[in-house]
mmCIF file of N, CA, C and O in Angstrom:
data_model
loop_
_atom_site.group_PDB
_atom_site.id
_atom_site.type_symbol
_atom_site.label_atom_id
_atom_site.label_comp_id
_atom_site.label_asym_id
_atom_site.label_seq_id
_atom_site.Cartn_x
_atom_site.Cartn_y
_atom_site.Cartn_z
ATOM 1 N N UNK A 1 0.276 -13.591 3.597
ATOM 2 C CA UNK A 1 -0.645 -14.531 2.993
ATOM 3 C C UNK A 1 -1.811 -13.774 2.372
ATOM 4 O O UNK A 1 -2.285 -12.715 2.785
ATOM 5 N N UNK A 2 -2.101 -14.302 1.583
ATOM 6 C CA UNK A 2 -3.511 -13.473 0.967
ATOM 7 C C UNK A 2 -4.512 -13.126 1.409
ATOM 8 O O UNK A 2 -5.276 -12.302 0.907
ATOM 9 N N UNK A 3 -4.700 -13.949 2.824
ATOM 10 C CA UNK A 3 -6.041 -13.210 3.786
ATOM 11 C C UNK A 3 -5.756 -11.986 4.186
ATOM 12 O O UNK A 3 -6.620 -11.109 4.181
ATOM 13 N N UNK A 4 -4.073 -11.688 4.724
ATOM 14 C CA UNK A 4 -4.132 -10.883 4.906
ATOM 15 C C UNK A 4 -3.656 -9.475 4.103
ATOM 16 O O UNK A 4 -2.750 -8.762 4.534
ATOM 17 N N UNK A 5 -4.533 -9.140 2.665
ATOM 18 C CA UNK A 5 -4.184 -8.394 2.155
ATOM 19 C C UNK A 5 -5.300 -8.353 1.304
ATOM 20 O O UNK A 5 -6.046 -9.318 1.139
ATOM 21 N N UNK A 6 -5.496 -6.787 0.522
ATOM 22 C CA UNK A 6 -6.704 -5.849 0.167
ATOM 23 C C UNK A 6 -6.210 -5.106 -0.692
ATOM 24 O O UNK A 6 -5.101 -5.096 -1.227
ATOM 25 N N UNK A 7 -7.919 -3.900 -0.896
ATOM 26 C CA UNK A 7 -7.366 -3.141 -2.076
ATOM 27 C C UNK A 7 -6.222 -3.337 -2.975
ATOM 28 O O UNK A 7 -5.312 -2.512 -3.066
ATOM 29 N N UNK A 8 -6.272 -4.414 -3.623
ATOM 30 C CA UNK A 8 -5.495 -4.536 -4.896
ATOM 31 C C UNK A 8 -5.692 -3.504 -6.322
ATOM 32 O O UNK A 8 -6.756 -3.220 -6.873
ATOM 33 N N UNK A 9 -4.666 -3.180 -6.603
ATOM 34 C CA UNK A 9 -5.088 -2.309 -7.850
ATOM 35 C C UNK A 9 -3.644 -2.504 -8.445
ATOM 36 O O UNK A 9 -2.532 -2.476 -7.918
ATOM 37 N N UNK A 10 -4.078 -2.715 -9.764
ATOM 38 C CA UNK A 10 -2.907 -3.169 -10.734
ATOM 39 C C UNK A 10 -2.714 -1.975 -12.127
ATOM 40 O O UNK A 10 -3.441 -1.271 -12.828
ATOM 41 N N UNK A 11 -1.452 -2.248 -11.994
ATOM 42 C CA UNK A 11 -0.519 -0.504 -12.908
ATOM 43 C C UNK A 11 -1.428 -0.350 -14.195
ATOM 44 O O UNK A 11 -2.086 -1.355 -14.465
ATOM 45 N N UNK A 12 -1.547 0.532 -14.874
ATOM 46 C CA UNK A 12 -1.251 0.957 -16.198
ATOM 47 C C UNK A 12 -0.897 0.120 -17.470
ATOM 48 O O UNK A 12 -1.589 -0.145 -18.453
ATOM 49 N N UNK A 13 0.053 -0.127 -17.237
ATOM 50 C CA UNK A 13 0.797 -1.032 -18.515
ATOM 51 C C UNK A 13 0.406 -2.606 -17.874
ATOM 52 O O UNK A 13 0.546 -3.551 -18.650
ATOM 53 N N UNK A 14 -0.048 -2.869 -16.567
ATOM 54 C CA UNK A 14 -0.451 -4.113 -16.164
ATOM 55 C C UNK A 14 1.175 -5.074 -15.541
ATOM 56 O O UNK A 14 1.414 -6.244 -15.241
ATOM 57 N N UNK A 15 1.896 -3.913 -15.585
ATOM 58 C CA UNK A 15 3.170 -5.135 -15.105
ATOM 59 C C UNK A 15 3.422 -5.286 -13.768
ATOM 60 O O UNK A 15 4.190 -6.179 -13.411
ATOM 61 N N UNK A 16 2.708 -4.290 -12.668
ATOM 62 C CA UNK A 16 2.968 -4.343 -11.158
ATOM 63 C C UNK A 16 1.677 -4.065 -10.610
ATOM 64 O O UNK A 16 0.886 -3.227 -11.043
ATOM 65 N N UNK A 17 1.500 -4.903 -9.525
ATOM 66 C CA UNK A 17 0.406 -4.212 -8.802
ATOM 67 C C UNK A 17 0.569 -3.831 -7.413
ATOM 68 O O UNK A 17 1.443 -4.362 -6.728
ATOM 69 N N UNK A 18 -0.347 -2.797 -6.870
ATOM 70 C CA UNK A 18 -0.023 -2.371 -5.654
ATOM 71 C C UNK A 18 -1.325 -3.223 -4.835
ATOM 72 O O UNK A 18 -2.368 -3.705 -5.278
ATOM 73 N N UNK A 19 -0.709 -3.161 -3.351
ATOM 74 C CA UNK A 19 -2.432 -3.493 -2.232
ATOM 75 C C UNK A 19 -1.520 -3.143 -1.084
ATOM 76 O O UNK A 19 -0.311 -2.963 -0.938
ATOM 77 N N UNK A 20 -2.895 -3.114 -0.126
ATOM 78 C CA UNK A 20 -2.394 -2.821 1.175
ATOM 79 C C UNK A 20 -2.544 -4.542 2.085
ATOM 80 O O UNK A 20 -3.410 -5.415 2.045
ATOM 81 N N UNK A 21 -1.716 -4.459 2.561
ATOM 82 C CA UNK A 21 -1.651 -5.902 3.060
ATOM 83 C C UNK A 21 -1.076 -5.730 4.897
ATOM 84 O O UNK A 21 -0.294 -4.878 5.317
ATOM 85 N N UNK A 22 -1.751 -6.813 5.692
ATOM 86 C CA UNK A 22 -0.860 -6.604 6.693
ATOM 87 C C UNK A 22 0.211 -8.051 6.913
ATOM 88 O O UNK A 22 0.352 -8.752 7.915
ATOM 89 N N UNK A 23 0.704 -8.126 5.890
ATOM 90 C CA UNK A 23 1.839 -9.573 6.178
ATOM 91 C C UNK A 23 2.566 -9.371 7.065
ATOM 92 O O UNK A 23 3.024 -10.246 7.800
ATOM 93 N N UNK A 24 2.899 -7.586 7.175
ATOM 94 C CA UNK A 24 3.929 -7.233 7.873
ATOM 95 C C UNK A 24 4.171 -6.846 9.167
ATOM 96 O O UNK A 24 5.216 -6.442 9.678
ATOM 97 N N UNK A 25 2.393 -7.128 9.930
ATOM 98 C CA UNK A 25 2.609 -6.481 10.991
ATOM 99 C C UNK A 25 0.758 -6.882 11.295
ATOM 100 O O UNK A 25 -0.254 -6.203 11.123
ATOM 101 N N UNK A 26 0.987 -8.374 11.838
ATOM 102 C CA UNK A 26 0.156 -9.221 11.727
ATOM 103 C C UNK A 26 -0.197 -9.048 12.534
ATOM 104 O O UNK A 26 -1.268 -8.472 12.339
ATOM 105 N N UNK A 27 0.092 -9.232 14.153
ATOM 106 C CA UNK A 27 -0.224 -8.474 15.457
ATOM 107 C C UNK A 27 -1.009 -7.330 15.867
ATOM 108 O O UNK A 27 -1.700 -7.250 16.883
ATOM 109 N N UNK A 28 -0.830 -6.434 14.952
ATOM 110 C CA UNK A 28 -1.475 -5.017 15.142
ATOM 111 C C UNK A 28 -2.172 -5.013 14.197
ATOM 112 O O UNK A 28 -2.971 -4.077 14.235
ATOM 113 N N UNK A 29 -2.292 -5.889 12.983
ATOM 114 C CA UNK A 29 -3.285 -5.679 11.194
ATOM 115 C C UNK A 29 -3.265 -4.418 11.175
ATOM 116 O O UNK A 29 -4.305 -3.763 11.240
ATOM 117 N N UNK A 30 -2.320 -3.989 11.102
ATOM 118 C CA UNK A 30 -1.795 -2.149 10.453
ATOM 119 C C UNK A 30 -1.493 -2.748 8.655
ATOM 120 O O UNK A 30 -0.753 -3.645 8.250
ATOM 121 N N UNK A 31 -2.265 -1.963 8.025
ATOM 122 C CA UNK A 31 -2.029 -2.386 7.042
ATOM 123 C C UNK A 31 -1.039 -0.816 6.343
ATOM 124 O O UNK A 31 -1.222 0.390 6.503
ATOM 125 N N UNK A 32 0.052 -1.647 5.521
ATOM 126 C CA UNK A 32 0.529 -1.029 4.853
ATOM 127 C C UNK A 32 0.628 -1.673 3.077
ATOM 128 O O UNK A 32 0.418 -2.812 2.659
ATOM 129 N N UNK A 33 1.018 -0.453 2.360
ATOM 130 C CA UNK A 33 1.291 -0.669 0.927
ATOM 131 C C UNK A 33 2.439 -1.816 0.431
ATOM 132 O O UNK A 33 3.475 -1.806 1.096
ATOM 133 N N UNK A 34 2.383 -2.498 -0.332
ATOM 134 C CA UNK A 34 3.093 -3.184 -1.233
ATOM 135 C C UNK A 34 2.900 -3.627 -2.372
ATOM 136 O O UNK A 34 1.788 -4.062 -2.669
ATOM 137 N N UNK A 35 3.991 -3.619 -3.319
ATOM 138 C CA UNK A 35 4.328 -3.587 -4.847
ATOM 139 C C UNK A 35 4.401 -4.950 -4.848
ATOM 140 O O UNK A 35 5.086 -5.541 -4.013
ATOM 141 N N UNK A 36 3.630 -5.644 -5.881
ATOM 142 C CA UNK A 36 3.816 -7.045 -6.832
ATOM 143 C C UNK A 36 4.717 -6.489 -8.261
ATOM 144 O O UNK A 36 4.364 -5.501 -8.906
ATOM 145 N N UNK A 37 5.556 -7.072 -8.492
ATOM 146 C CA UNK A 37 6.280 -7.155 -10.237
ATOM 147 C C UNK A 37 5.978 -8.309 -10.650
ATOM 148 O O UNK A 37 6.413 -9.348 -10.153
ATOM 149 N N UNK A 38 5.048 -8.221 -11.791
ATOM 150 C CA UNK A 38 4.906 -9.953 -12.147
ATOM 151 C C UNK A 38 6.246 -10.590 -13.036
ATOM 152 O O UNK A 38 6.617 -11.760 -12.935
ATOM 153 N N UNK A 39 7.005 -9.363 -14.093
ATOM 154 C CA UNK A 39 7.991 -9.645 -14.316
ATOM 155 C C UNK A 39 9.040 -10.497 -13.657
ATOM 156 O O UNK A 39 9.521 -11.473 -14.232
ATOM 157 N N UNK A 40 9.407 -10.108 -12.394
ATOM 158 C CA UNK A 40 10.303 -10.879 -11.650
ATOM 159 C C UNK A 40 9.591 -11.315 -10.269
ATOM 160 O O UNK A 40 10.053 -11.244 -9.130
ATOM 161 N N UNK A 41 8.777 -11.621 -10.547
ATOM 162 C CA UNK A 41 7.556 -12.236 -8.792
ATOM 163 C C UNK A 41 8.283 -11.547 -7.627
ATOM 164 O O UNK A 41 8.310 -12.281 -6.639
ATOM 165 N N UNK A 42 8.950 -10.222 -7.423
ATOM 166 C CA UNK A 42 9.383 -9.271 -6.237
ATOM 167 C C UNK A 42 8.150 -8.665 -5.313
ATOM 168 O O UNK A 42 7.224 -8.110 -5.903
ATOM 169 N N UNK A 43 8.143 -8.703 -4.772
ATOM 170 C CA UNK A 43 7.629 -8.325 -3.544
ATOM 171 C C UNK A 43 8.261 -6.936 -2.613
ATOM 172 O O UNK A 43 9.375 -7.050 -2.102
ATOM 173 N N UNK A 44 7.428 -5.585 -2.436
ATOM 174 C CA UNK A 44 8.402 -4.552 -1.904
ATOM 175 C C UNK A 44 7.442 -3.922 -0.786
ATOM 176 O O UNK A 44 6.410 -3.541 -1.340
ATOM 177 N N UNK A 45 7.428 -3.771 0.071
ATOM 178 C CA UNK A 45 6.962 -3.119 0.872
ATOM 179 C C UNK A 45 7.193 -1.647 0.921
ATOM 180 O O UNK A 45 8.225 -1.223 1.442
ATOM 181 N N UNK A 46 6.270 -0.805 0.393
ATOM 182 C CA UNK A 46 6.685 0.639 0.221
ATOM 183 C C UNK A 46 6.106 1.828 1.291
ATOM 184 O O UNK A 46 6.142 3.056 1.215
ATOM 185 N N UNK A 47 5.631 1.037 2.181
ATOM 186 C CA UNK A 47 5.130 1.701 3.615
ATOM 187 C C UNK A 47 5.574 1.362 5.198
ATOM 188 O O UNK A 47 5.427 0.286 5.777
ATOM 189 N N UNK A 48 6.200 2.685 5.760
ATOM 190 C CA UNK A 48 7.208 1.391 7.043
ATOM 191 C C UNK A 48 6.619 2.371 8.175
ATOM 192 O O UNK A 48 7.373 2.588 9.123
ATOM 193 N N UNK A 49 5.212 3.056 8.180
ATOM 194 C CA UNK A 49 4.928 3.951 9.292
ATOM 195 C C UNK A 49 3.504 3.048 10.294
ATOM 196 O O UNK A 49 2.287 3.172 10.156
ATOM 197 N N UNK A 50 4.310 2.154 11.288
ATOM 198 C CA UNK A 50 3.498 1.412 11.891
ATOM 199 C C UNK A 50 2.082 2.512 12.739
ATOM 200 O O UNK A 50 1.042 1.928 13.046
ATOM 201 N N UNK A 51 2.177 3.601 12.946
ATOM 202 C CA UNK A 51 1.501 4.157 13.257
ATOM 203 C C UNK A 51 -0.053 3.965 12.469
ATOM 204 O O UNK A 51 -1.163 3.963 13.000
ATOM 205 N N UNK A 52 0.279 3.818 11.119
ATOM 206 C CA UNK A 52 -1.081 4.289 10.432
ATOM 207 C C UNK A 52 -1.262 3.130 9.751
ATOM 208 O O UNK A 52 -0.509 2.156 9.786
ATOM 209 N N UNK A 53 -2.618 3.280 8.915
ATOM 210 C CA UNK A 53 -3.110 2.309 8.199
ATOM 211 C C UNK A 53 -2.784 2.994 6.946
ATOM 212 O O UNK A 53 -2.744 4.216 6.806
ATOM 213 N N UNK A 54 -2.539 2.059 5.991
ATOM 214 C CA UNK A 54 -2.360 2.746 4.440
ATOM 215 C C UNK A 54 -3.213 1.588 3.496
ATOM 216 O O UNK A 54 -3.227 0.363 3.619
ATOM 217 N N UNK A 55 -3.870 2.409 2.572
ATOM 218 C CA UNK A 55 -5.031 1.275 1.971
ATOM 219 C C UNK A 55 -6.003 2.325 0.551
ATOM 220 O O UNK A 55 -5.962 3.555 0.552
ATOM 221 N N UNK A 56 -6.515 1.796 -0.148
ATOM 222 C CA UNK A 56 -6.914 2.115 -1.341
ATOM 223 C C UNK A 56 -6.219 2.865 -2.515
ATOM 224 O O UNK A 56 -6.678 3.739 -3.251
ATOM 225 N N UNK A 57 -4.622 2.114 -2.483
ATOM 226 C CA UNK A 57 -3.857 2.714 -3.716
ATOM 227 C C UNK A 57 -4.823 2.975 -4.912
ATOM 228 O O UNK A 57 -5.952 2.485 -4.942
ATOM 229 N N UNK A 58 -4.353 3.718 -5.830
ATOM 230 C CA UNK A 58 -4.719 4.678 -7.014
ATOM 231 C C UNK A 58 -3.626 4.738 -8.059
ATOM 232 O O UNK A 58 -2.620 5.387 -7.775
ATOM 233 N N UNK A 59 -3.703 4.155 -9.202
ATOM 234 C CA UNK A 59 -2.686 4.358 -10.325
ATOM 235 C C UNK A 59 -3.037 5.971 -10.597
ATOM 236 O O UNK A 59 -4.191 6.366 -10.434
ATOM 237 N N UNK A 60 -2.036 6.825 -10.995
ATOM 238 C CA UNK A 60 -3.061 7.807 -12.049
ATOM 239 C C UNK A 60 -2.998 7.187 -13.300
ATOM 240 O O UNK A 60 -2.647 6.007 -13.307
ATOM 241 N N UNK A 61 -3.325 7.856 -14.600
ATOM 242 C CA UNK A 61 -3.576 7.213 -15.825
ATOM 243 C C UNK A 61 -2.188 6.470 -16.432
ATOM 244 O O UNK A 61 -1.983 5.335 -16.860
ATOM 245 N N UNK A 62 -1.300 7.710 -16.253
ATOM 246 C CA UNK A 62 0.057 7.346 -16.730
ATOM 247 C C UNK A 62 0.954 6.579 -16.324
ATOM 248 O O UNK A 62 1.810 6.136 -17.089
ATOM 249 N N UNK A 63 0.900 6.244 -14.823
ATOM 250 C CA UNK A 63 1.167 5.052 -14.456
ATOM 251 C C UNK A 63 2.256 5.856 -13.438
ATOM 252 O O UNK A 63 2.777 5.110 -12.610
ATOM 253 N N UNK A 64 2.651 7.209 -13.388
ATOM 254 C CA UNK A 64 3.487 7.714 -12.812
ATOM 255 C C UNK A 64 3.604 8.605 -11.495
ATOM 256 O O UNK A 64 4.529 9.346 -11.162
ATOM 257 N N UNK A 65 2.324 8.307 -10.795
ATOM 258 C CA UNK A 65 2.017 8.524 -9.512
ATOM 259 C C UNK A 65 1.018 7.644 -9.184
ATOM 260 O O UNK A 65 0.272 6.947 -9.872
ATOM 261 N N UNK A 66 1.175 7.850 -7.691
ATOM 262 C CA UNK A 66 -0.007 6.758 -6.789
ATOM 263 C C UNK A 66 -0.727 7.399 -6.384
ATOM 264 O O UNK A 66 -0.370 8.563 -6.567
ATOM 265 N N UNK A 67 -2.085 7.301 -5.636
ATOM 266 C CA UNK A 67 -2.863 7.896 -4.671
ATOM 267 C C UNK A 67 -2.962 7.075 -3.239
ATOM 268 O O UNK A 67 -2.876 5.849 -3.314
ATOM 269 N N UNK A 68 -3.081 7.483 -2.365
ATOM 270 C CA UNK A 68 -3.319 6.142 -1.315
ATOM 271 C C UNK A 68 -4.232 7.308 -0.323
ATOM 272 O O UNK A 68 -4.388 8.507 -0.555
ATOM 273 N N UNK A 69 -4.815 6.409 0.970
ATOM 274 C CA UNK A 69 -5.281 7.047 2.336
ATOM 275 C C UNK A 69 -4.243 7.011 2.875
ATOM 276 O O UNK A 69 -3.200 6.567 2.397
ATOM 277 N N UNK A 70 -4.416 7.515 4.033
ATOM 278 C CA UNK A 70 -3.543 6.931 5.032
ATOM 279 C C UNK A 70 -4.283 7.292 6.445
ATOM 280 O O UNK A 70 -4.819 8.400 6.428
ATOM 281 N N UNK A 71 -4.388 6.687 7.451
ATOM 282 C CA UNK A 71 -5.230 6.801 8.712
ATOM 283 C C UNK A 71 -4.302 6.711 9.465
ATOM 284 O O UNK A 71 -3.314 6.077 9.095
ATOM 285 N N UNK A 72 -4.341 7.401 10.930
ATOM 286 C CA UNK A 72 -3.972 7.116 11.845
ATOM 287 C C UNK A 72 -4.322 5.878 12.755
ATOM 288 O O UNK A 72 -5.446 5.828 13.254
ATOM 289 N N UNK A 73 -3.730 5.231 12.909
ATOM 290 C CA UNK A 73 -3.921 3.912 13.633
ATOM 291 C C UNK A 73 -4.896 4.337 15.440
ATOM 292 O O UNK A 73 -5.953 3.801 15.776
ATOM 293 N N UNK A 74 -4.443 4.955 15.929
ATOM 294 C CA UNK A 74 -5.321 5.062 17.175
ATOM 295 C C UNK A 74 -6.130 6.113 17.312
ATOM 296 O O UNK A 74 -6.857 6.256 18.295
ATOM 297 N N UNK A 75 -6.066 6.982 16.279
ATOM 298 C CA UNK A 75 -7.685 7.823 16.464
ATOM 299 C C UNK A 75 -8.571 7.585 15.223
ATOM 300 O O UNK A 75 -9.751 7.835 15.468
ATOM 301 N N UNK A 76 -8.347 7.191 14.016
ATOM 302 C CA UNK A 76 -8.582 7.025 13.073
ATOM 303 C C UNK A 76 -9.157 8.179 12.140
ATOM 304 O O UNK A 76 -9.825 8.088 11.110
ATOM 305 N N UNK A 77 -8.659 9.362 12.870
ATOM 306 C CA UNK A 77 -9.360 10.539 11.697
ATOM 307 C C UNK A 77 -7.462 11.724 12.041
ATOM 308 O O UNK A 77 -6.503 11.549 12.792
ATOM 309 N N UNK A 78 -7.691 12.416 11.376
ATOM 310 C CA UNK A 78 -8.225 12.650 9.976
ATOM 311 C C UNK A 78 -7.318 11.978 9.549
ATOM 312 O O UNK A 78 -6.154 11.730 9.864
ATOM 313 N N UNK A 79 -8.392 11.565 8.358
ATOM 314 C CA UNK A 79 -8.043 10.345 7.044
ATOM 315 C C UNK A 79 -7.015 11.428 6.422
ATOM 316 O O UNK A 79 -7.145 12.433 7.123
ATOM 317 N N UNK A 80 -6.063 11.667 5.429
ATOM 318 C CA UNK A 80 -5.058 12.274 4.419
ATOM 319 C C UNK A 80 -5.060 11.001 3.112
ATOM 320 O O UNK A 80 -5.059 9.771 3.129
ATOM 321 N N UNK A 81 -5.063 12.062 2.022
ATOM 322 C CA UNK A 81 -4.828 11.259 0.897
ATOM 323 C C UNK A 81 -3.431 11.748 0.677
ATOM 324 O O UNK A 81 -2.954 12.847 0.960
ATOM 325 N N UNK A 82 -2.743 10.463 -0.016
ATOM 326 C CA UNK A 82 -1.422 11.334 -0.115
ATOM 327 C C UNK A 82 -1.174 10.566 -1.741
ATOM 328 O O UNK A 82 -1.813 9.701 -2.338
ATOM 329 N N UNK A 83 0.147 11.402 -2.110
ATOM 330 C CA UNK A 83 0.304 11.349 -3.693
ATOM 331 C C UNK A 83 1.495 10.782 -3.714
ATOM 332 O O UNK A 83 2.039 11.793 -3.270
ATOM 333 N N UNK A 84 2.686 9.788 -3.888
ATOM 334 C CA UNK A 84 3.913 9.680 -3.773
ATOM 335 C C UNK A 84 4.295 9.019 -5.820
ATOM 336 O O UNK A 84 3.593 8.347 -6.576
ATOM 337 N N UNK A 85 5.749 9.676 -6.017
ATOM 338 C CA UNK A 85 5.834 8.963 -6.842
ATOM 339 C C UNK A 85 5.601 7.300 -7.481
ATOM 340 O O UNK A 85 5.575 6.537 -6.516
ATOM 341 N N UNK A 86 5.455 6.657 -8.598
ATOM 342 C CA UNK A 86 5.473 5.389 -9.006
ATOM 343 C C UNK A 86 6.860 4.375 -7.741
ATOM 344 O O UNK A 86 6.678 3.476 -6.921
ATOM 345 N N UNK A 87 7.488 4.744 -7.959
ATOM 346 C CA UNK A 87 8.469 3.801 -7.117
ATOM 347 C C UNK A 87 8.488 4.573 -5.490
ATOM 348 O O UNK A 87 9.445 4.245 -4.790
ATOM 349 N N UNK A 88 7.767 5.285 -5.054
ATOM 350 C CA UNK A 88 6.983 5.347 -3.448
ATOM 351 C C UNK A 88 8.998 6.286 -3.100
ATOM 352 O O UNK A 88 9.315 6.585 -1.949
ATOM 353 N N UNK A 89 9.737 6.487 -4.010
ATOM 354 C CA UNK A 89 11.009 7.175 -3.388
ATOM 355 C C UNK A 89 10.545 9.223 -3.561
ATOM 356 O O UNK A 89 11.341 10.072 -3.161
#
């Protein structure tokens, strides 16, 4: 549901957007990443490490990498930025 979800940031060309949301793991509000396609209204969850929090995606310019945090869920340091391709494979 939309309360539970943040840092929205939308692509490049404007056709997908990423946020960190916890739809998925409502119990613990571990938030992880997921992809909007407005093209086909899909929905993808591109983060499955319940351990951590993942939150403030980053387009780069070209639209062909991400930036994100990522935290550890029970100590909360050290923070890591990490870089994964556009489709998170």
């Amino acid at each position: 549901s939309p309360e539970d979800d943040g840092a929205i940031t939308l692509s490049p060309d404007g056709q997908t957007m990423l946020f960190a949301t916890s739809r998925w793991t409502p119990a613990t509000e571990r938030y992880q990443l997921a992809r909007f396609t407005f093209a086909d209204s899909t929905l993808a969850r591109l983060t499955h490490d319940e351990r951590s929090h993942f939150t403030l995606p980053h387009w780069s310019p070209d639209g062909s990498r991400v930036a994100y945090v990522a935290v550890p869920f029970e100590t909360l340091e050290p923070r890591s930025i990490c870089i994964a391709g556009a489709d998170f494979e």
